[in-house]
């Protein structure tokens, strides 16, 4: 008996799923599987059939199917045609220019690393990120300006005792406010003003949690005042 395989897929709806129909006079079944599983199945089937002393034509047919299925399997993203796998063992054996996991304690790096367990180099003149960039300060100012808009919404929420809205406003967009203030504070006076603002904003959140209306309103007003003064100083 001959055994027939019908293999097809729909790349528009399920690009990684293959439908296999296997049938002969005694068997008819359908299998839904993935490309990788099909590749492995045919590779193992072809290896097993190669051990049989007869059925040369069937063995040749399965060898062709297996080779075609393996080609259809997704290629490794970093692999190149004709290139052997690269590896490094502590920078001594193999390709010493390859980044190994944990950087092999820095032994396979061309320059010193941030730490013995890092693949990233030490910060220096050649680093991509340069502290004090004008675009970073501009972004911090934009975050602070929008934070002032958000603080203007708090009095109405506090008046209505909508404590969830107060806390949401302080943790939604204003999640970025503390970082923006810290990054933009350069002088001792600016850093001191930033610390005072942080205390006021924390008092606002705490009193909202405790549902203390008057203290929350006072802290919110102080937060707006302190952040406005800080914004004018940068």
Coordinates of N, CA and C in Angstrom, one line a residue:
X1 N 0.8 -1.2 0.0 CA 0.0 0.0 0.0 C 0.9 1.2 0.0
X2 N 0.4 2.2 -0.8 CA 1.1 3.5 -0.8 C 0.5 4.4 0.2
X3 N 1.3 5.2 0.8 CA 0.8 6.2 1.7 C 1.0 7.6 1.1
X4 N 0.0 8.5 1.2 CA 0.0 9.8 0.6 C -0.1 10.8 1.6
X5 N 0.6 11.9 1.4 CA 0.6 13.1 2.3 C 0.1 14.3 1.5
X6 N -0.9 15.0 2.1 CA -1.3 16.3 1.5 C -1.1 17.4 2.6
X7 N -0.2 18.3 2.2 CA 0.2 19.4 3.2 C -0.1 20.7 2.6
X8 N -0.8 21.5 3.4 CA -1.1 22.9 3.0 C -1.2 23.8 4.2
X9 N -1.1 25.1 4.0 CA -1.2 26.1 5.0 C -1.8 27.4 4.4
X10 N -2.4 28.2 5.3 CA -3.0 29.5 4.9 C -2.1 30.6 5.5
X11 N -1.2 31.2 4.8 CA -0.3 32.2 5.4 C -1.0 33.5 5.7
X12 N -2.2 33.8 5.2 CA -2.9 35.0 5.5 C -3.6 35.0 6.8
X13 N -4.1 33.8 7.3 CA -4.8 33.7 8.5 C -4.0 32.9 9.6
X14 N -3.2 32.0 9.2 CA -2.4 31.2 10.2 C -1.1 30.8 9.6
X15 N -0.1 31.8 9.6 CA 1.1 31.5 8.9 C 2.0 30.5 9.5
X16 N 1.8 30.1 10.8 CA 2.6 29.2 11.4 C 2.0 27.8 11.6
X17 N 0.8 27.6 11.0 CA 0.0 26.4 11.2 C 0.0 25.6 9.9
X18 N 0.3 24.3 9.9 CA 0.3 23.5 8.7 C -0.8 22.4 9.0
X19 N -1.6 22.1 7.9 CA -2.6 21.0 8.0 C -2.1 19.9 7.1
X20 N -1.9 18.7 7.8 CA -1.4 17.5 7.1 C -2.6 16.5 7.0
X21 N -2.8 16.0 5.8 CA -3.8 14.9 5.6 C -3.0 13.7 5.1
X22 N -3.1 12.6 5.9 CA -2.4 11.3 5.6 C -3.5 10.3 5.3
X23 N -3.3 9.6 4.1 CA -4.3 8.6 3.7 C -3.7 7.5 2.8
X24 N -4.3 6.4 3.0 CA -4.1 5.3 2.0 C -5.5 4.5 2.0
X25 N -5.4 3.2 1.6 CA -6.7 2.4 1.5 C -7.2 2.1 2.9
X26 N -6.4 2.1 4.0 CA -6.9 1.8 5.3 C -6.9 2.9 6.3
X27 N -6.3 4.1 5.9 CA -6.2 5.2 6.9 C -6.5 6.5 6.2
X28 N -7.2 7.4 7.0 CA -7.4 8.7 6.5 C -7.5 9.6 7.7
X29 N -6.5 10.5 7.9 CA -6.6 11.3 9.1 C -6.0 12.7 8.8
X30 N -6.4 13.7 9.6 CA -5.9 15.1 9.4 C -5.3 15.6 10.7
X31 N -4.1 16.2 10.5 CA -3.3 16.7 11.7 C -3.1 18.2 11.5
X32 N -3.4 19.0 12.5 CA -3.0 20.4 12.6 C -1.8 20.6 13.4
X33 N -0.8 21.1 12.9 CA 0.5 21.3 13.7 C 1.2 22.5 13.2
X34 N 2.4 22.8 13.8 CA 3.2 23.9 13.4 C 4.3 23.6 12.5
X35 N 4.9 24.6 11.9 CA 6.0 24.4 10.9 C 7.2 23.7 11.6
X36 N 7.5 24.1 12.8 CA 8.7 23.5 13.5 C 8.4 22.0 13.8
X37 N 7.2 21.7 14.2 CA 6.8 20.3 14.5 C 6.9 19.4 13.2
X38 N 6.4 20.0 12.1 CA 6.4 19.2 10.9 C 7.9 19.0 10.5
X39 N 8.7 20.0 10.6 CA 10.1 19.8 10.3 C 10.8 18.6 11.1
X40 N 10.5 18.6 12.4 CA 11.0 17.6 13.3 C 10.5 16.2 12.9
X41 N 9.2 16.2 12.6 CA 8.5 14.9 12.3 C 9.1 14.3 11.1
X42 N 9.2 15.0 10.0 CA 9.7 14.5 8.8 C 11.2 14.1 8.9
X43 N 12.0 14.9 9.7 CA 13.4 14.6 9.8 C 13.6 13.3 10.6
X44 N 12.8 13.0 11.6 CA 12.9 11.8 12.4 C 12.3 10.6 11.6
X45 N 11.2 10.9 10.8 CA 10.6 9.8 10.0 C 11.6 9.3 8.9
X46 N 12.3 10.3 8.3 CA 13.2 10.0 7.2 C 14.4 9.2 7.8
X47 N 14.8 9.6 9.0 CA 16.0 8.9 9.6 C 15.6 7.4 10.0
X48 N 14.3 7.2 10.5 CA 13.9 5.9 10.8 C 13.7 5.0 9.6
X49 N 13.2 5.6 8.5 CA 12.9 4.8 7.3 C 14.2 4.4 6.6
X50 N 15.3 5.2 6.9 CA 16.6 4.9 6.3 C 17.2 3.6 6.8
X51 N 16.7 3.2 8.0 CA 17.3 2.0 8.6 C 16.7 0.7 7.9
X52 N 15.6 0.9 7.2 CA 15.0 -0.3 6.6 C 15.8 -0.7 5.4
X53 N 16.0 -2.0 5.1 CA 16.8 -2.5 4.0 C 16.1 -2.3 2.7
X54 N 14.8 -2.3 2.7 CA 14.1 -2.2 1.4 C 13.3 -0.9 1.3
X55 N 12.3 -0.9 0.4 CA 11.5 0.3 0.2 C 12.4 1.5 -0.2
X56 N 13.3 1.3 -1.2 CA 14.2 2.4 -1.7 C 13.4 3.6 -2.2
X57 N 12.3 3.3 -3.0 CA 11.6 4.5 -3.5 C 10.9 5.3 -2.4
X58 N 10.4 4.6 -1.4 CA 9.7 5.3 -0.3 C 10.7 6.1 0.5
X59 N 11.9 5.5 0.7 CA 12.9 6.2 1.5 C 13.4 7.5 0.7
X60 N 13.5 7.4 -0.5 CA 13.9 8.5 -1.3 C 12.8 9.6 -1.3
X61 N 11.6 9.2 -1.4 CA 10.5 10.2 -1.3 C 10.4 10.9 0.0
X62 N 10.6 10.2 1.1 CA 10.5 10.8 2.4 C 11.8 11.7 2.6
X63 N 12.9 11.3 2.1 CA 14.1 12.2 2.2 C 13.8 13.5 1.5
X64 N 13.2 13.5 0.4 CA 12.9 14.8 -0.3 C 11.9 15.6 0.5
X65 N 10.9 14.9 1.1 CA 9.9 15.7 1.9 C 10.6 16.3 3.1
X66 N 11.4 15.5 3.8 CA 12.1 16.0 5.0 C 13.0 17.2 4.7
X67 N 13.7 17.1 3.6 CA 14.6 18.2 3.2 C 13.8 19.4 2.9
X68 N 12.7 19.3 2.2 CA 11.8 20.4 1.9 C 11.2 21.1 3.2
X69 N 10.8 20.2 4.1 CA 10.2 20.7 5.4 C 11.2 21.5 6.2
X70 N 12.4 21.0 6.2 CA 13.5 21.6 7.0 C 13.7 23.0 6.5
X71 N 13.8 23.1 5.1 CA 14.0 24.4 4.5 C 12.9 25.4 4.9
X72 N 11.6 24.8 5.0 CA 10.5 25.7 5.3 C 10.5 26.2 6.8
X73 N 11.3 25.6 7.7 CA 11.3 26.0 9.0 C 11.9 27.4 9.1
X74 N 11.5 28.2 10.1 CA 12.0 29.6 10.3 C 13.5 29.6 10.5
X75 N 14.2 30.4 9.9 CA 15.6 30.5 10.1 C 15.9 31.4 11.3
X76 N 17.0 31.1 12.0 CA 17.5 31.9 13.1 C 17.8 33.3 12.6
X77 N 17.3 34.3 13.4 CA 17.4 35.7 12.9 C 18.9 36.1 12.7
X78 N 19.8 35.6 13.6 CA 21.2 36.1 13.5 C 22.0 35.2 12.6
X79 N 21.5 34.2 12.0 CA 22.3 33.3 11.2 C 22.5 33.9 9.8
X80 N 23.6 33.5 9.2 CA 23.9 34.0 7.8 C 24.2 32.7 7.0
X81 N 23.9 32.8 5.7 CA 24.1 31.7 4.8 C 25.6 31.4 4.7
X82 N 25.9 30.1 4.9 CA 27.3 29.6 4.9 C 28.1 29.9 6.1
X83 N 27.5 30.5 7.1 CA 28.3 30.9 8.3 C 28.1 29.8 9.4
X84 N 29.2 29.4 10.0 CA 29.1 28.4 11.1 C 28.7 29.1 12.4
X85 N 28.2 28.3 13.3 CA 27.9 29.0 14.6 C 29.1 29.5 15.3
X86 N 28.9 30.7 15.9 CA 30.0 31.3 16.6 C 29.8 31.2 18.1
X87 N 30.9 31.0 18.9 CA 30.9 30.9 20.3 C 32.2 31.3 20.9
X88 N 32.1 31.6 22.2 CA 33.3 32.0 22.9 C 33.3 31.3 24.3
X89 N 34.4 30.7 24.7 CA 34.5 30.1 26.0 C 35.5 30.9 26.8
X90 N 35.0 31.9 27.6 CA 35.8 32.8 28.4 C 36.8 33.5 27.6
X91 N 36.5 33.7 26.3 CA 37.4 34.5 25.5 C 38.7 33.8 25.1
X92 N 38.8 32.5 25.4 CA 40.0 31.8 25.2 C 39.8 30.8 24.0
X93 N 38.7 30.1 24.0 CA 38.4 29.1 23.0 C 37.3 29.7 22.1
X94 N 37.4 29.5 20.8 CA 36.4 30.0 19.9 C 36.6 31.5 19.5
X95 N 35.5 32.1 19.1 CA 35.6 33.5 18.6 C 35.6 34.5 19.8
X96 N 36.7 35.1 20.1 CA 36.9 36.0 21.2 C 36.1 37.3 21.1
X97 N 35.6 37.6 19.8 CA 34.9 38.8 19.7 C 33.4 38.7 19.9
X98 N 32.9 37.4 20.2 CA 31.5 37.2 20.4 C 31.2 37.6 21.8
X99 N 30.0 38.2 22.0 CA 29.5 38.6 23.3 C 28.9 37.3 24.0
X100 N 29.5 36.8 25.0 CA 29.0 35.7 25.7 C 28.1 36.1 26.8
X101 N 27.2 35.3 27.3 CA 26.3 35.6 28.4 C 27.1 36.0 29.6
X102 N 26.9 37.2 30.2 CA 27.6 37.6 31.4 C 29.0 38.1 31.0
X103 N 29.3 38.2 29.7 CA 30.5 38.8 29.2 C 31.8 38.1 29.6
X104 N 31.6 36.9 30.2 CA 32.8 36.1 30.6 C 33.7 36.9 31.4
X105 N 33.1 37.6 32.4 CA 33.9 38.5 33.3 C 34.7 39.5 32.5
X106 N 34.3 39.9 31.4 CA 34.9 41.0 30.6 C 36.1 40.5 29.8
X107 N 36.4 39.2 29.8 CA 37.6 38.7 29.2 C 37.5 38.7 27.7
X108 N 36.2 38.7 27.1 CA 36.1 38.6 25.7 C 35.6 39.9 25.1
X109 N 35.8 41.0 25.8 CA 35.4 42.4 25.4 C 36.6 43.1 24.9
X110 N 36.4 44.0 24.0 CA 37.5 44.8 23.5 C 37.9 46.0 24.4
X111 N 36.9 46.4 25.2 CA 37.1 47.4 26.2 C 36.6 47.0 27.6
X112 N 36.9 47.7 28.6 CA 36.4 47.3 30.0 C 34.9 47.5 30.1
X113 N 34.3 46.6 30.8 CA 32.8 46.6 31.0 C 32.4 47.3 32.3
X114 N 31.1 47.6 32.3 CA 30.5 48.3 33.5 C 30.8 47.6 34.7
X115 N 30.6 46.2 34.7 CA 30.9 45.3 35.8 C 31.3 44.0 35.2
X116 N 31.9 43.1 36.1 CA 32.3 41.8 35.6 C 31.2 41.0 35.0
X117 N 29.9 41.3 35.3 CA 28.8 40.6 34.9 C 28.0 41.3 33.8
X118 N 28.5 42.3 33.2 CA 27.8 43.1 32.2 C 28.4 43.0 30.9
X119 N 27.6 43.0 29.8 CA 28.2 43.1 28.4 C 28.3 44.5 28.0
X120 N 27.9 45.5 28.8 CA 27.9 46.9 28.4 C 29.2 47.6 28.9
X121 N 29.7 48.5 28.1 CA 30.9 49.1 28.4 C 30.8 50.2 29.5
X122 N 31.9 50.6 30.1 CA 31.9 51.7 31.1 C 31.5 53.0 30.4
X123 N 30.7 53.8 31.1 CA 30.3 55.1 30.6 C 31.6 56.0 30.4
X124 N 31.6 56.7 29.3 CA 32.8 57.5 29.0 C 32.5 58.4 27.8
X125 N 33.5 59.1 27.3 CA 33.3 60.0 26.2 C 32.7 59.4 24.9
X126 N 32.9 58.1 24.7 CA 32.3 57.5 23.5 C 30.9 56.9 23.8
X127 N 30.3 57.1 24.9 CA 29.0 56.6 25.2 C 28.0 57.3 24.3
X128 N 26.9 56.6 24.0 CA 25.9 57.2 23.1 C 25.1 58.2 23.9
X129 N 24.9 58.0 25.2 CA 24.2 58.9 26.0 C 25.1 59.9 26.7
X130 N 24.8 61.2 26.5 CA 25.7 62.3 27.1 C 24.8 63.0 28.1
X131 N 25.2 63.1 29.4 CA 24.4 63.8 30.4 C 24.4 65.3 30.0
X132 N 23.3 65.9 30.5 CA 23.2 67.4 30.3 C 22.7 67.8 28.9
X133 N 22.1 66.9 28.1 CA 21.7 67.2 26.8 C 20.5 68.2 26.8
X134 N 20.5 69.1 25.9 CA 19.4 70.1 25.9 C 18.0 69.5 25.6
X135 N 18.0 68.4 24.9 CA 16.7 67.8 24.6 C 16.1 67.1 25.9
X136 N 17.0 66.6 26.8 CA 16.6 66.0 28.0 C 15.9 67.1 28.9
X137 N 16.5 68.3 29.0 CA 16.0 69.4 29.8 C 14.7 69.8 29.2
X138 N 14.6 69.9 27.9 CA 13.3 70.3 27.2 C 12.2 69.3 27.6
X139 N 12.5 68.0 27.6 CA 11.5 67.0 27.9 C 11.1 67.1 29.3
X140 N 12.0 67.4 30.2 CA 11.7 67.5 31.7 C 10.8 68.7 31.9
X141 N 11.0 69.8 31.2 CA 10.2 71.0 31.3 C 8.8 70.7 30.8
X142 N 8.7 70.0 29.7 CA 7.4 69.6 29.2 C 6.6 68.8 30.2
X143 N 7.2 67.8 30.8 CA 6.6 67.0 31.8 C 6.1 67.8 33.0
X144 N 6.9 68.8 33.5 CA 6.6 69.6 34.6 C 5.4 70.5 34.2
X145 N 5.4 71.1 33.0 CA 4.3 71.9 32.6 C 3.0 71.2 32.5
X146 N 3.0 70.0 32.1 CA 1.8 69.2 32.1 C 1.4 68.8 33.5
X147 N 2.3 68.6 34.3 CA 2.0 68.2 35.7 C 1.3 69.4 36.4
X148 N 1.7 70.6 36.1 CA 0.9 71.7 36.7 C -0.5 71.8 36.2
X149 N -0.8 71.3 35.0 CA -2.1 71.2 34.5 C -2.9 70.2 35.3
X150 N -2.2 69.1 35.6 CA -2.9 68.0 36.3 C -3.2 68.4 37.8
X151 N -2.2 69.2 38.4 CA -2.5 69.7 39.7 C -3.6 70.6 39.8
X152 N -3.9 71.3 38.7 CA -5.1 72.3 38.7 C -6.4 71.5 38.9
X153 N -6.4 70.2 38.6 CA -7.6 69.4 38.7 C -7.9 68.9 40.1
X154 N -6.9 69.0 40.9 CA -7.1 68.4 42.3 C -8.1 69.1 43.1
X155 N -8.2 70.4 43.2 CA -9.1 71.1 44.1 C -10.6 70.6 43.9
X156 N -11.0 70.5 42.6 CA -12.4 70.0 42.3 C -12.6 68.6 42.8
X157 N -11.6 67.7 42.6 CA -11.7 66.4 43.1 C -11.8 66.3 44.6
X158 N -11.0 67.1 45.3 CA -11.0 67.1 46.8 C -12.3 67.7 47.3
X159 N -12.8 68.7 46.6 CA -14.1 69.3 47.0 C -15.2 68.3 47.0
X160 N -15.2 67.5 46.0 CA -16.2 66.4 45.8 C -15.9 65.1 46.6
X161 N -14.8 65.1 47.2 CA -14.3 63.9 48.0 C -14.1 62.7 47.0
X162 N -13.7 63.0 45.8 CA -13.4 61.9 44.9 C -11.9 61.5 45.0
X163 N -11.7 60.8 46.1 CA -10.3 60.5 46.5 C -9.6 59.6 45.4
X164 N -10.4 58.7 44.8 CA -9.8 57.9 43.8 C -9.2 58.7 42.6
X165 N -9.9 59.8 42.3 CA -9.5 60.7 41.2 C -8.2 61.5 41.6
X166 N -8.2 61.9 42.9 CA -7.0 62.6 43.3 C -5.8 61.6 43.2
X167 N -5.9 60.4 43.7 CA -4.8 59.5 43.7 C -4.4 59.0 42.2
X168 N -5.5 58.9 41.4 CA -5.2 58.5 40.0 C -4.4 59.7 39.3
X169 N -4.8 60.9 39.6 CA -4.1 62.0 38.9 C -2.6 62.1 39.3
X170 N -2.4 61.7 40.6 CA -1.0 61.8 41.1 C -0.1 60.6 40.6
X171 N -0.8 59.6 40.1 CA 0.0 58.4 39.8 C -0.1 58.0 38.3
X172 N -0.9 58.7 37.5 CA -1.1 58.4 36.1 C 0.0 59.1 35.3
X173 N -0.3 60.3 34.8 CA 0.7 61.0 34.0 C 1.8 61.5 35.0
X174 N 1.4 61.9 36.2 CA 2.4 62.4 37.1 C 3.4 61.4 37.7
X175 N 3.3 60.2 37.2 CA 4.3 59.2 37.6 C 5.6 59.6 37.1
X176 N 5.7 60.4 36.0 CA 6.9 60.9 35.4 C 7.4 62.2 36.1
X177 N 6.6 62.8 36.9 CA 6.9 64.2 37.4 C 8.2 64.1 38.3
X178 N 8.2 63.2 39.2 CA 9.4 63.1 40.1 C 10.7 62.9 39.4
X179 N 10.7 62.1 38.4 CA 11.9 61.9 37.6 C 12.3 63.1 36.8
X180 N 11.3 63.8 36.3 CA 11.6 65.0 35.5 C 12.2 66.1 36.4
X181 N 11.6 66.2 37.6 CA 12.2 67.2 38.6 C 13.6 66.9 39.0
X182 N 13.8 65.6 39.3 CA 15.2 65.2 39.7 C 16.2 65.5 38.6
X183 N 15.8 65.1 37.3 CA 16.8 65.3 36.2 C 17.1 66.7 35.9
X184 N 16.1 67.6 36.2 CA 16.3 69.0 35.8 C 16.9 69.8 36.9
X185 N 17.0 69.3 38.2 CA 17.5 70.0 39.3 C 19.1 69.9 39.3
X186 N 19.7 71.0 39.1 CA 21.2 71.1 38.9 C 21.8 71.8 40.1
X187 N 21.3 72.9 40.5 CA 21.9 73.7 41.6 C 21.4 73.2 43.0
X188 N 22.2 73.5 44.1 CA 21.7 73.2 45.4 C 20.3 73.7 45.7
X189 N 20.1 75.0 45.3 CA 18.8 75.6 45.5 C 17.6 74.8 44.8
X190 N 17.9 74.4 43.6 CA 16.9 73.7 42.8 C 16.6 72.3 43.5
X191 N 17.7 71.7 43.9 CA 17.5 70.3 44.6 C 16.7 70.5 45.9
X192 N 17.0 71.5 46.6 CA 16.2 71.8 47.9 C 14.8 72.0 47.6
X193 N 14.5 72.8 46.5 CA 13.1 73.1 46.1 C 12.4 71.8 45.7
X194 N 13.1 71.0 45.0 CA 12.6 69.7 44.5 C 12.2 68.8 45.7
X195 N 13.0 68.8 46.8 CA 12.7 68.0 48.0 C 11.5 68.5 48.6
X196 N 11.3 69.8 48.7 CA 10.1 70.3 49.3 C 8.8 70.0 48.5
X197 N 9.0 70.0 47.2 CA 7.8 69.6 46.4 C 7.4 68.2 46.6
X198 N 8.4 67.3 46.7 CA 8.2 65.9 46.9 C 7.4 65.7 48.2
X199 N 7.8 66.4 49.2 CA 7.1 66.2 50.5 C 5.6 66.7 50.4
X200 N 5.4 67.8 49.7 CA 4.0 68.3 49.5 C 3.2 67.3 48.7
X201 N 3.7 66.7 47.7 CA 2.9 65.8 46.8 C 2.7 64.5 47.6
X202 N 3.6 64.1 48.4 CA 3.4 62.9 49.2 C 2.3 63.1 50.3
X203 N 2.3 64.3 50.8 CA 1.3 64.7 51.8 C -0.1 64.7 51.2
X204 N -0.2 65.2 49.9 CA -1.4 65.2 49.2 C -2.0 63.8 49.0
X205 N -1.1 62.9 48.5 CA -1.5 61.5 48.3 C -1.9 60.8 49.6
X206 N -1.1 61.0 50.7 CA -1.4 60.4 51.9 C -2.8 60.8 52.5
X207 N -3.0 62.1 52.5 CA -4.3 62.6 53.0 C -5.5 62.2 52.1
X208 N -5.3 62.0 50.8 CA -6.3 61.5 50.0 C -6.6 60.0 50.4
X209 N -5.6 59.3 50.7 CA -5.8 57.9 51.1 C -6.6 57.9 52.4
X210 N -6.2 58.8 53.4 CA -6.9 58.8 54.7 C -8.2 59.6 54.6
X211 N -8.6 60.1 53.4 CA -9.8 60.9 53.2 C -10.0 62.1 54.2
X212 N -8.8 62.8 54.3 CA -8.8 64.0 55.2 C -8.9 65.2 54.2
X213 N -10.0 65.8 54.1 CA -10.3 66.8 53.1 C -9.4 68.1 53.3
X214 N -9.5 68.7 54.4 CA -8.8 70.0 54.6 C -7.3 69.8 54.5
X215 N -6.6 68.8 55.1 CA -5.2 68.7 55.0 C -4.8 68.3 53.5
X216 N -5.7 67.6 52.8 CA -5.4 67.2 51.4 C -5.5 68.4 50.5
X217 N -6.4 69.3 50.8 CA -6.6 70.5 50.0 C -5.4 71.4 50.2
X218 N -4.9 71.6 51.5 CA -3.8 72.4 51.8 C -2.5 71.9 51.1
X219 N -2.3 70.6 51.2 CA -1.1 70.0 50.6 C -1.1 70.1 49.0
X220 N -2.3 70.0 48.4 CA -2.4 70.1 47.0 C -2.1 71.5 46.5
X221 N -2.6 72.5 47.3 CA -2.3 73.9 47.0 C -0.8 74.2 47.1
X222 N -0.2 73.6 48.2 CA 1.2 73.8 48.4 C 2.0 73.2 47.3
X223 N 1.6 72.0 46.8 CA 2.3 71.3 45.7 C 2.3 72.1 44.5
X224 N 1.2 72.7 44.1 CA 1.1 73.6 42.9 C 2.0 74.8 43.1
X225 N 2.0 75.4 44.2 CA 2.8 76.6 44.4 C 4.3 76.3 44.3
X226 N 4.7 75.2 45.0 CA 6.1 74.8 44.9 C 6.6 74.4 43.5
X227 N 5.7 73.7 42.8 CA 6.1 73.2 41.5 C 6.2 74.4 40.5
X228 N 5.3 75.4 40.7 CA 5.3 76.6 39.9 C 6.6 77.4 40.1
X229 N 7.0 77.5 41.3 CA 8.3 78.2 41.6 C 9.5 77.4 41.1
X230 N 9.4 76.1 41.2 CA 10.6 75.3 40.7 C 10.6 75.4 39.2
X231 N 9.5 75.4 38.5 CA 9.5 75.5 37.0 C 10.1 76.8 36.6
X232 N 9.9 77.9 37.3 CA 10.4 79.2 36.9 C 11.9 79.3 37.2
X233 N 12.5 78.4 38.0 CA 13.9 78.4 38.3 C 14.8 77.6 37.3
X234 N 14.2 76.8 36.5 CA 15.0 76.0 35.6 C 15.0 76.6 34.2

